[in-house]
Each structure stands twice: as C-alpha cells, then as structure tokens.
Coordinates of C-alpha atoms and ligand atoms in Angstrom, one line a residue:
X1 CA 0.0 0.0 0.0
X2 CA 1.0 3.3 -0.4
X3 CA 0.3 6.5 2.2
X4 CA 1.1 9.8 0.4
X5 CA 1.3 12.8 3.0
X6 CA -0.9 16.0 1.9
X7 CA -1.8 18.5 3.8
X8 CA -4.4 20.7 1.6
X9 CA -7.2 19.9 -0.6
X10 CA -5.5 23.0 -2.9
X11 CA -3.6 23.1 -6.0
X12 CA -2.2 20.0 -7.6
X13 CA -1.6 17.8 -4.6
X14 CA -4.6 15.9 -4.7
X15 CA -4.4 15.1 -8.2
X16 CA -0.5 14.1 -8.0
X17 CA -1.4 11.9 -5.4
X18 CA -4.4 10.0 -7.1
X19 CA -1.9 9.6 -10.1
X20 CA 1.1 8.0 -8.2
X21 CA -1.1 5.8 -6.3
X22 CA -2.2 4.3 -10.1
X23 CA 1.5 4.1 -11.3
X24 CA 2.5 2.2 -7.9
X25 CA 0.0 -0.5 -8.9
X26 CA 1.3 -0.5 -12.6
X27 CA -0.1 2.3 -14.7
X28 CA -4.5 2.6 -14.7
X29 CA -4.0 0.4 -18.0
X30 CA -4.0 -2.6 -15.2
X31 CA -7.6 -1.2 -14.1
X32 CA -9.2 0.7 -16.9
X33 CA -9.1 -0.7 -20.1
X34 CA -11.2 1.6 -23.1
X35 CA -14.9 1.3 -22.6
X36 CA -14.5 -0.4 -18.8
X37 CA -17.4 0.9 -16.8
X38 CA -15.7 2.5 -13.3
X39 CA -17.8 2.7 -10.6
X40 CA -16.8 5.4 -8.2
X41 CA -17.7 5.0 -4.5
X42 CA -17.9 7.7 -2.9
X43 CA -18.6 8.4 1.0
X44 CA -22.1 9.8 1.0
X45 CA -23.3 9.0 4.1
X46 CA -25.6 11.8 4.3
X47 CA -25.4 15.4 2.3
X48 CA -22.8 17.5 4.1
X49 CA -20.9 20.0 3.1
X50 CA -16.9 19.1 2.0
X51 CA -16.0 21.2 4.7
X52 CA -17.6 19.5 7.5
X53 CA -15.0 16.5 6.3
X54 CA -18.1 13.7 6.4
X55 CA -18.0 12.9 2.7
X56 CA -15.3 12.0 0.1
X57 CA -13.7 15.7 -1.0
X58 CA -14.6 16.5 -4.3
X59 CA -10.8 16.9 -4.9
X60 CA -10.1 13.3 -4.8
X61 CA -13.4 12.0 -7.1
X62 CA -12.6 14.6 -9.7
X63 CA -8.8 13.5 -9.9
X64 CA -9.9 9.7 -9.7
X65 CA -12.9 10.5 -12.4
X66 CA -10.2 12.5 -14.9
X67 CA -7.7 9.7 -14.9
X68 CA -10.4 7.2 -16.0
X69 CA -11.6 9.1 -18.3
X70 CA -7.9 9.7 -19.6
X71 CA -7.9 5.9 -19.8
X72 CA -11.2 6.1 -22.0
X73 CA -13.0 4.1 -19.1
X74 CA -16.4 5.1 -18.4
X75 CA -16.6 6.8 -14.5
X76 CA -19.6 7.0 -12.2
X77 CA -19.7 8.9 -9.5
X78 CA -22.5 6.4 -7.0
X79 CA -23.5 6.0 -3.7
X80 CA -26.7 5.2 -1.7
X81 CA -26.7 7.8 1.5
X82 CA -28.9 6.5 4.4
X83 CA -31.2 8.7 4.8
X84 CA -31.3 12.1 2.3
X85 CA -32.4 12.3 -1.2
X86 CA -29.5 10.8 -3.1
X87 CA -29.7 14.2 -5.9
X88 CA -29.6 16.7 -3.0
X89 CA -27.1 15.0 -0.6
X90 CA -24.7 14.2 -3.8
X91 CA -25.2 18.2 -4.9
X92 CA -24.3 19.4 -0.9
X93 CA -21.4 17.2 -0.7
X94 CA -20.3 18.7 -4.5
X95 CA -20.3 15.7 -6.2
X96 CA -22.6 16.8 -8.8
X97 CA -20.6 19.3 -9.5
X98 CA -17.2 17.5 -10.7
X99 CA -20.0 15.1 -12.7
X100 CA -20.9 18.4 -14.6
X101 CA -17.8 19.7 -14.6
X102 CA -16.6 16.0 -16.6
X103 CA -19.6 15.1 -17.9
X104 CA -20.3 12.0 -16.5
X105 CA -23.1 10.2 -14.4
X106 CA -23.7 10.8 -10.5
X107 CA -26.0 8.3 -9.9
X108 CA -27.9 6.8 -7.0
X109 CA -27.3 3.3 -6.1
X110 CA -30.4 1.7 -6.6
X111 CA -31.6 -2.1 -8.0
X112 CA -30.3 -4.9 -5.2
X113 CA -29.8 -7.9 -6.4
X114 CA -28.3 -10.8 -4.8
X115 CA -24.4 -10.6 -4.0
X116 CA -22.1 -13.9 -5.2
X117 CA -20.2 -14.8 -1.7
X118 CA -18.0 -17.5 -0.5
X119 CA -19.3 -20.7 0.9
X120 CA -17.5 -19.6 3.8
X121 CA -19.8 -16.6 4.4
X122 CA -21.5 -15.9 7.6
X123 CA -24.2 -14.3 5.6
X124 CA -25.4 -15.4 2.4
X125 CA -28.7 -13.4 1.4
X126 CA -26.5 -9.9 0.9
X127 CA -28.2 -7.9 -1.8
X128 CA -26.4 -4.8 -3.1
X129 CA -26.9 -2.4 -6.2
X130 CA -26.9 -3.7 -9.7
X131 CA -24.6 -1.5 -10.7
X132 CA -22.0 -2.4 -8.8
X133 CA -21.5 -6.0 -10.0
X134 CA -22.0 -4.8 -13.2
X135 CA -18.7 -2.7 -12.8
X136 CA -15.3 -3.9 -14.7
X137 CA -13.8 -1.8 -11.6
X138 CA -14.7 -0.1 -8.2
X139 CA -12.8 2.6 -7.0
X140 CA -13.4 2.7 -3.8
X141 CA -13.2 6.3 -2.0
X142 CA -13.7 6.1 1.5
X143 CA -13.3 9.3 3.9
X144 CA -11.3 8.4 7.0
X145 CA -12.9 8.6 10.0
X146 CA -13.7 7.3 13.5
X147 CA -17.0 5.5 13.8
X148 CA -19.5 5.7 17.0
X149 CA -20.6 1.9 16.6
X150 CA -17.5 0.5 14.8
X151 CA -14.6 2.1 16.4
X152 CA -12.9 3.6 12.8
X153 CA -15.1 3.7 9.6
X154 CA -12.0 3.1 6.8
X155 CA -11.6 1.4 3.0
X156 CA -13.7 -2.2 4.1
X157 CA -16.6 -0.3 5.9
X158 CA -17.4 1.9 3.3
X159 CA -18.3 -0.8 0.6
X160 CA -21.4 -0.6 2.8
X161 CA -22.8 1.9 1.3
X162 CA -23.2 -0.7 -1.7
X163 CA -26.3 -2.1 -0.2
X164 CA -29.5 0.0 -1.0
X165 CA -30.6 2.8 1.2
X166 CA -33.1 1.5 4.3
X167 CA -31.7 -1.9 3.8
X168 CA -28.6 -0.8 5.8
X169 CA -30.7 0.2 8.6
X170 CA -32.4 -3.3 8.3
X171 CA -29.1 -4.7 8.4
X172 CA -28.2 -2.6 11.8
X173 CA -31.7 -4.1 12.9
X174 CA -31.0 -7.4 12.2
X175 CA -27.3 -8.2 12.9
X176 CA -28.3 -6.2 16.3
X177 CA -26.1 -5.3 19.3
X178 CA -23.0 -7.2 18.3
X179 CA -20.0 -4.9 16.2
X180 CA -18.2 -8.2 15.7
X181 CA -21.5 -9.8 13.7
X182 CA -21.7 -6.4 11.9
X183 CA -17.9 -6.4 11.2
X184 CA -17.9 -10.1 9.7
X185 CA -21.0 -9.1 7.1
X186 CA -18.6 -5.7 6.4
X187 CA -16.4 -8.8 5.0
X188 CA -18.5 -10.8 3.5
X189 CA -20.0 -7.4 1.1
X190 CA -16.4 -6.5 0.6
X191 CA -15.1 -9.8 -0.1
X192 CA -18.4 -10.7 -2.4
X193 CA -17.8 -7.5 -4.4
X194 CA -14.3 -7.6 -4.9
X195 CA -14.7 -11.0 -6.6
X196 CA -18.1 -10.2 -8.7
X197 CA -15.9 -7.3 -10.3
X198 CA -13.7 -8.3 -13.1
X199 CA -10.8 -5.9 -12.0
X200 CA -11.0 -5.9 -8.7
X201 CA -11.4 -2.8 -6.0
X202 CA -8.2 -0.3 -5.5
X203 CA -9.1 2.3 -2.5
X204 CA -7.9 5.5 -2.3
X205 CA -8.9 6.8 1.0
X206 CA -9.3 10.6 2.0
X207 CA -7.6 11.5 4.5
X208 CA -6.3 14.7 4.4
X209 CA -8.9 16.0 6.8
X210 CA -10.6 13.1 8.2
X211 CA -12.6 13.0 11.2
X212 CA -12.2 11.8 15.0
X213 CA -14.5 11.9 18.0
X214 CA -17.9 10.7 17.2
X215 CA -18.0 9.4 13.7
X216 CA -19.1 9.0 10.9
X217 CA -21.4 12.0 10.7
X218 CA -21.2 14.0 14.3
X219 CA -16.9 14.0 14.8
X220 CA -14.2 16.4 14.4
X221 CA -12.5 17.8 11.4
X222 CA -9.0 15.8 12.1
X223 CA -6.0 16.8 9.9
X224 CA -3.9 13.2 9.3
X225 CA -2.5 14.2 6.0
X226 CA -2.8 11.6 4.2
X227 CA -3.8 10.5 0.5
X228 CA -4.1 6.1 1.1
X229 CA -3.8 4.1 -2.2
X230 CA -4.4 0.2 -1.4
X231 CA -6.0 -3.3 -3.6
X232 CA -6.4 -4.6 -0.7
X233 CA -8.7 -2.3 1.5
X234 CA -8.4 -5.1 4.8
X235 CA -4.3 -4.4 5.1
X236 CA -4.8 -0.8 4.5
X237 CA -7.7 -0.4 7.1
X238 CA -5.6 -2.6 10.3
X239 CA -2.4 -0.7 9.2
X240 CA -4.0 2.8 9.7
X241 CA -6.1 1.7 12.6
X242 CA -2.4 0.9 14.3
X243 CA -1.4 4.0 13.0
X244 CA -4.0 5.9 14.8
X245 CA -2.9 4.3 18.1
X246 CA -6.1 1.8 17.9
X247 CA -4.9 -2.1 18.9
X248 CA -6.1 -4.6 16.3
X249 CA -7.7 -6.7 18.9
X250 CA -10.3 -3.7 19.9
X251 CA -11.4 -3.1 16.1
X252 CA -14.3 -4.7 15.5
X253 CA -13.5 -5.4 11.8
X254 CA -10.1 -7.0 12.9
X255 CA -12.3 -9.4 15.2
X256 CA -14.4 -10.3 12.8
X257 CA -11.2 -11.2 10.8
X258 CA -9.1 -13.0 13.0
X259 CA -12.1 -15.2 13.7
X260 CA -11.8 -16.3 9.9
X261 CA -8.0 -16.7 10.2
X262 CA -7.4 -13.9 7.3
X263 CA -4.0 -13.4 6.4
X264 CA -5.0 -9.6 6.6
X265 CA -4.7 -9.7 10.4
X266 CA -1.4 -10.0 10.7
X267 CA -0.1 -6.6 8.2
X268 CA 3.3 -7.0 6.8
X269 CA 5.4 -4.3 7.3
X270 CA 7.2 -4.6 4.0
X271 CA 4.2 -3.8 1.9
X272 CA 4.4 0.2 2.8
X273 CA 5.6 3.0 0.9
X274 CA 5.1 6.5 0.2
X275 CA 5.8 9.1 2.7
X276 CA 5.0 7.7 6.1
X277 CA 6.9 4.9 8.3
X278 CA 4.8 2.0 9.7
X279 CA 5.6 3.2 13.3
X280 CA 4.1 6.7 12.6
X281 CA 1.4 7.0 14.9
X282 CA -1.2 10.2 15.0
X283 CA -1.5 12.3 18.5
X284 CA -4.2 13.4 20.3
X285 CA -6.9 12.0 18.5
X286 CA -10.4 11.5 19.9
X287 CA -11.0 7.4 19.5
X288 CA -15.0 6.7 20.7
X289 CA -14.7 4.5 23.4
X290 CA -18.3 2.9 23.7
X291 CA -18.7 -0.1 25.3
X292 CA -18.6 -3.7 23.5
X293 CA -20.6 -6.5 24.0
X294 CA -18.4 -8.5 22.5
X295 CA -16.5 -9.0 26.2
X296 CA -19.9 -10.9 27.3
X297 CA -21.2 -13.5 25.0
X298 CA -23.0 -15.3 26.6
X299 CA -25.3 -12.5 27.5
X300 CA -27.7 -13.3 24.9
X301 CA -28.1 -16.7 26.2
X302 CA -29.0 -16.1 30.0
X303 CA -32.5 -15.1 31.0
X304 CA -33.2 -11.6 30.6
X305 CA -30.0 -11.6 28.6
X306 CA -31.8 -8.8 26.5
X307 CA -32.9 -6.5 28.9
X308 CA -29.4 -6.9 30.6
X309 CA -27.8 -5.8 27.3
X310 CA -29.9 -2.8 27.0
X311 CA -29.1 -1.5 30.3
X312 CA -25.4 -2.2 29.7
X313 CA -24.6 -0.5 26.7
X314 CA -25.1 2.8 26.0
X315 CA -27.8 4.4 25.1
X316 CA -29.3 7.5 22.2
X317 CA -30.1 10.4 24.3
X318 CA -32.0 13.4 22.5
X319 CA -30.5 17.0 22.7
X320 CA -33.6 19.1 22.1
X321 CA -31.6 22.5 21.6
X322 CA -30.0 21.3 18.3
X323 CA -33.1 19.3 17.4
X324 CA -35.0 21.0 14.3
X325 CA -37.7 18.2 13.7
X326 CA -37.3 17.4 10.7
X327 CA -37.8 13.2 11.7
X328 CA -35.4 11.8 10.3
X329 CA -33.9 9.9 12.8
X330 CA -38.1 8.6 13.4
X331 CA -38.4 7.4 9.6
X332 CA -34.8 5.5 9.9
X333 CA -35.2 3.7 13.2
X334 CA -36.2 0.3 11.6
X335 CA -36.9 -0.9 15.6
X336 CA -39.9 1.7 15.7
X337 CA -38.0 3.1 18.8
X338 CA -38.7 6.7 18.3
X339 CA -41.5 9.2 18.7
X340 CA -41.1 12.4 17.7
X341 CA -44.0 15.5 17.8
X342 CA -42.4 18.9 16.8
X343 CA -39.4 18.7 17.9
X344 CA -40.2 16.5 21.2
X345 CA -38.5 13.2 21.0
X346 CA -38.8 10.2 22.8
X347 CA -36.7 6.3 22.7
X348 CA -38.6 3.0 23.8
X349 CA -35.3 1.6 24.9
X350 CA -36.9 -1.1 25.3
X351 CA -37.3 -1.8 21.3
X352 CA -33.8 0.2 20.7
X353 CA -31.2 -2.3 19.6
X354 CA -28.4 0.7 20.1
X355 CA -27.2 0.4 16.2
X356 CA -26.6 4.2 16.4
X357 CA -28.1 4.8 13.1
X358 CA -30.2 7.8 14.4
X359 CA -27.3 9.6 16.1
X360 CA -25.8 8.7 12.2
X361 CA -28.0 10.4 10.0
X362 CA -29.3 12.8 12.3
X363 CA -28.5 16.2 10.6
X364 CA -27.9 18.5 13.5
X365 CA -26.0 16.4 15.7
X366 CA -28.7 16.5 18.3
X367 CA -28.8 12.8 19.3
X368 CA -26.0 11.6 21.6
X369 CA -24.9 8.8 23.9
X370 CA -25.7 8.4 27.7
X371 CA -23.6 5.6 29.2
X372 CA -24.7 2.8 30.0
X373 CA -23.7 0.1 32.9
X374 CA -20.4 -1.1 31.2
X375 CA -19.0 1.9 30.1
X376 CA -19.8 3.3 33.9
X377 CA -17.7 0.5 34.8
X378 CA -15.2 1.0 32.4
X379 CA -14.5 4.4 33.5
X380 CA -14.0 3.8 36.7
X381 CA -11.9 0.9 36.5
X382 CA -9.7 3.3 34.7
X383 CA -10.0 6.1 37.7
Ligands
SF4_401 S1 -33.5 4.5 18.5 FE1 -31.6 4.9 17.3 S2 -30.1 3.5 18.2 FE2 -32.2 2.8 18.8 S3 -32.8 1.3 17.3 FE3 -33.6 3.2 16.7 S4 -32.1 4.1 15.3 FE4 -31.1 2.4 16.4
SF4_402 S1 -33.2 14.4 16.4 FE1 -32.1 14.9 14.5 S2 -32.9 13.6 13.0 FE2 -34.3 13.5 14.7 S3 -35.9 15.1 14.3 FE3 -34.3 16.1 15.5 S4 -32.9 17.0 14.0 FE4 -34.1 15.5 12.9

C-alpha cells in the first residue's frame, strides 16, 4: 500500500497523489481498459458539506474520475446515502458538480440484487446495487474517520454503502447489538464485491482532513494528512487503525477477521511506501470509546440476557436545543424506537437495539450517547 502525505485539498496535490497511487499499482491500463465501466464509490453518508469533512472531498473524485476518463474508461460517481435524497445529498457534498464539470453520471445506487459470496460466508442473502457487479472496476473512495458503533469507519466499511438505502438500517436491525456480527458481514459485502468485479477494488482513501471523536457524521474535522492508495482495503484499514494508536484486537473489523483466520490480520510491514513509516502514529486524537458487547457473549443466552444488554450498553439520548424536527432519525429507526412531535423526541429503549443509526443520520447532531452500565464501569476501573 502506499500512504502519500498532503496537507491541503488546494492546488495540484490531490491530483498528484491519485496519479502516483495508479503508477504504484502498474499504470490505470491494469484497471481501466477503453470502454470499462468505473464505478466510483464515494462516501455519502448523508449530504454535508466538504468542509464539514463527512463525505469523500470532491478533490479526490474529480482527480480519480479524470484519470479514468484519460484511460477512455467510463466513470460514475455512486453511492446510496442513508437517509437524504440521493440528488440533493450528492449536490451538498459537490459531487454533482465534478459530474458536470466532466460530464459523467452521479447516480444513486439503486436495484439490489443478490451478491455472489463464498461458501464460507457468515451471511449469504446480501443484496447490493446492480450497478455495482455490473462494474469492470470499483474505485473505492472512503473518507477516513472514527466510527461511534465500529470504532474507525476506513476502506472495508465503506463498501457498505453498496447495499441500498433502508436496507442498511435493516441490516443494523438485524445483525443487532453485536459490532463483531456487523464487522464479519462488512467482509462478506467487501469480499463478495471484490470478486463479482472483473478488475478488482483499488481504494484511495481521503484522509487529508478526516474525522475523530464521534463518527461517521457528528466528529471532528482531524488533519492526518494523508492520500491512502491500497487493492487490498483489509491491510490498508488494520495498518492505519495501528497508525492511529487503535490495537487490532479492539477493532471490530479486525475481530471479525481474526475469527476467519485472514491473512490480513497480521499486516506485513514490508508492503508500505510513500511518505510515512509503519511506526508513525497520529497524537491526540479522539477514539470513541463505547462499550462492547463482545467481552460478554453469553449474555444473549441467559434469562433476561436482552434486557441486561440494554441497560449495559449505551444508550441514544435526544439533545432538544440542536433538534430542528425534521424526523429523520423517526423514519430511519427500523426498531420503531422513536417518537417524535415537533421537535419532542422520545426512545422506547426497550425496542432500541443501540445500532446508532439515528445519532448517524441525524442532521444537526442533536442525538447523543448516555452511558450505560459497562462503560460506567469501564470508566471507573480506569480512575
Ligand atoms: S433509536 Fe436509534 S439506536 Fe435505537 S434502534 Fe432506533 S435508530 Fe437504532
Ligand atoms: S433528532 Fe435529529 S434527525 Fe431527529 S428530528 Fe431532530 S434533527 Fe431530525
């Protein structure tokens, strides 16, 4: 993999960056052959401006898009966000503005159809957007960030946002409390995509202003520099979570991996080049530190296992100030967990399987967390 250090979106970093990362592969000609169709995967998660650092900068999907299009591949700029209208998120976040500026599609990932995955799968009825395995090549063009449920949201995590729009919160529904079940589908959409496409998936990951604190939507704007070129997203995402002083063993994805026996979990230090040094590690950033059912088990399995769960782990808290009713946060929770009149808000925590998507896509950062029993417990273990 290679990590490129850049400090600013401006001038002709960006696009120096996205071009070096190609030739350190061998030249786009190994990816983009004429007429390929080049998916480009942007973070959308929700329609934010570039400079709230939530989404993919347009920087990065213009100089990806132009070197495709050099390549006389066809580019599409696609996501699916959560929760906005695909058109108006993608046109907040400037997206449709580098599509008009090249002339080429920003589309909406839409159509799921049923994703090829290995017989070693945990889960094998994964649907994601026709589009995407209709692809020669993904580009995949994650932000990097810290995540609220799933400690750092990097290159694996964002092939996510190939499944279609409420079906990720049905996913969150389903796969429930547990980050490590959440983390091992994460690999079973990233590895089922990677094969379906006929060249592959090569990330370049955003991080010249990233995000810390509490991710993916309601962080900080963190400076880490960095332009991230990688075919294989899993290395790339356990190298940089080491690299921003995360161990492997308390990322959910790296769990989920080491479980399978991936060679992945283990990164080899003679795969890095570019500008950094596999000991650099970035200060003072805010890591979420929520609590993790995945230290108790057998929780599920005890009577009143569920209702122990709940008051263990932490729960949504609304922050009427900031609220300005506009219900999303209501039409997302697939649990039916919310109420909302005006802007009063109120959680059955009793239905609330704490998947966080309504502190996600809530657009004015007015739901947050109140600890619950373990993460009490946690912090005053560390007193
Ligand atoms: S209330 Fe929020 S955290 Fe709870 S289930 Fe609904 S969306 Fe998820
Ligand atoms: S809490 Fe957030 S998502 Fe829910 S109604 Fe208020 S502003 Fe909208």
């Amino acid at each position: 993999m290679l990590l490129l250090k850049r400090d600013s979106y401006d001038g002709e970093g960006i696009e120096s960056a996205v071009a070096a990362i190609f030739e350190y592969f061998g030249g786009i000609e190994n990816f983009v052959s004429p007429g390929s169709r080049v998916l480009l995967k942007v973070n959308l998660v929700a329609g934010h401006r570039p400079d709230r650092r939530v989404t993919t900068d347009p920087s990065v999907v213009r100089a990806a898009a132009r070197l495709v299009l050099d390549a006389g591949g066809h580019p599409v700029i696609a996501d699916s966000p959560g929760i906005d209208g695909f058109a108006r998120a993608a046109q907040k976040a400037g997206f449709m503005d580098v599509a008009g500026e090249l002339g080429i599609p920003c589309v909406e990932l839409t159509d799921p159809v049923p994703l090829p995955v290995a017989p070693d799968a945990s889960f094998h009825k994964i649907e994601v957007a026709r589009r995407v395995l209709e692809s020669d090549l993904i580009i995949n063009l994650p932000k990097m960030k810290t995540h609220a449920q799933m400690l750092l949201t990097l290159g694996v995590k964002n092939m996510f946002g190939c499944v279609v729009a409420q079906r990720k919160a049905e996913w969150h529904y389903n796969v429930g409390l547990r980050r490590e079940v959440f983390a091992s589908l994460l690999l079973d959409i990233w590895n089922g995509i990677r094969s379906a496409c006929g060249a592959g998936i090569l990330t370049i990951m955003d991080g010249v202003i990233g995000m810390d604190g509490f991710g993916p939507t309601g962080g900080n704007p963190f400076p880490y520099g960095v332009v991230a070129g990688a075919t294989d997203a899993l290395t790339m995402d356990f190298r940089l979570c080491r690299m921003m002083g995360v161990r492997l063993e308390d990322y959910p994805l790296w769990q989920a991996a080491a479980l399978r026996h991936m060679p992945q979990c283990d990164p080899d230090e003679g795969d890095l080049a570019g500008d950094f040094s596999a000991e650099h590690v970035w200060k003072g950033l805010d890591i979420p530190r929520l609590d993790s059912l995945s230290v108790l088990p057998v929780l599920s399995r005890l009577p009143f296992g569920k209702i122990l769960e709940q008051a263990l782990t932490s729960r949504p808290v609304h922050l009427p100030d900031r609220c300005v009713g506009c219900g999303k946060c209501a039409g997302m929770c697939r649990a039916g967990a919310i109420a909302l009149r005006g802007t009063t808000l109120s959680f059955d925590y009793g239905k609330c399987i704490r998947c966080y998507c309504c502190h996600e896509m809530c657009p004015a950062n007015a739901i947050e967390f109140r600890d619950g029993l373990l993460r009490k417990a946690m912090k005053f273990l560390r007193k």
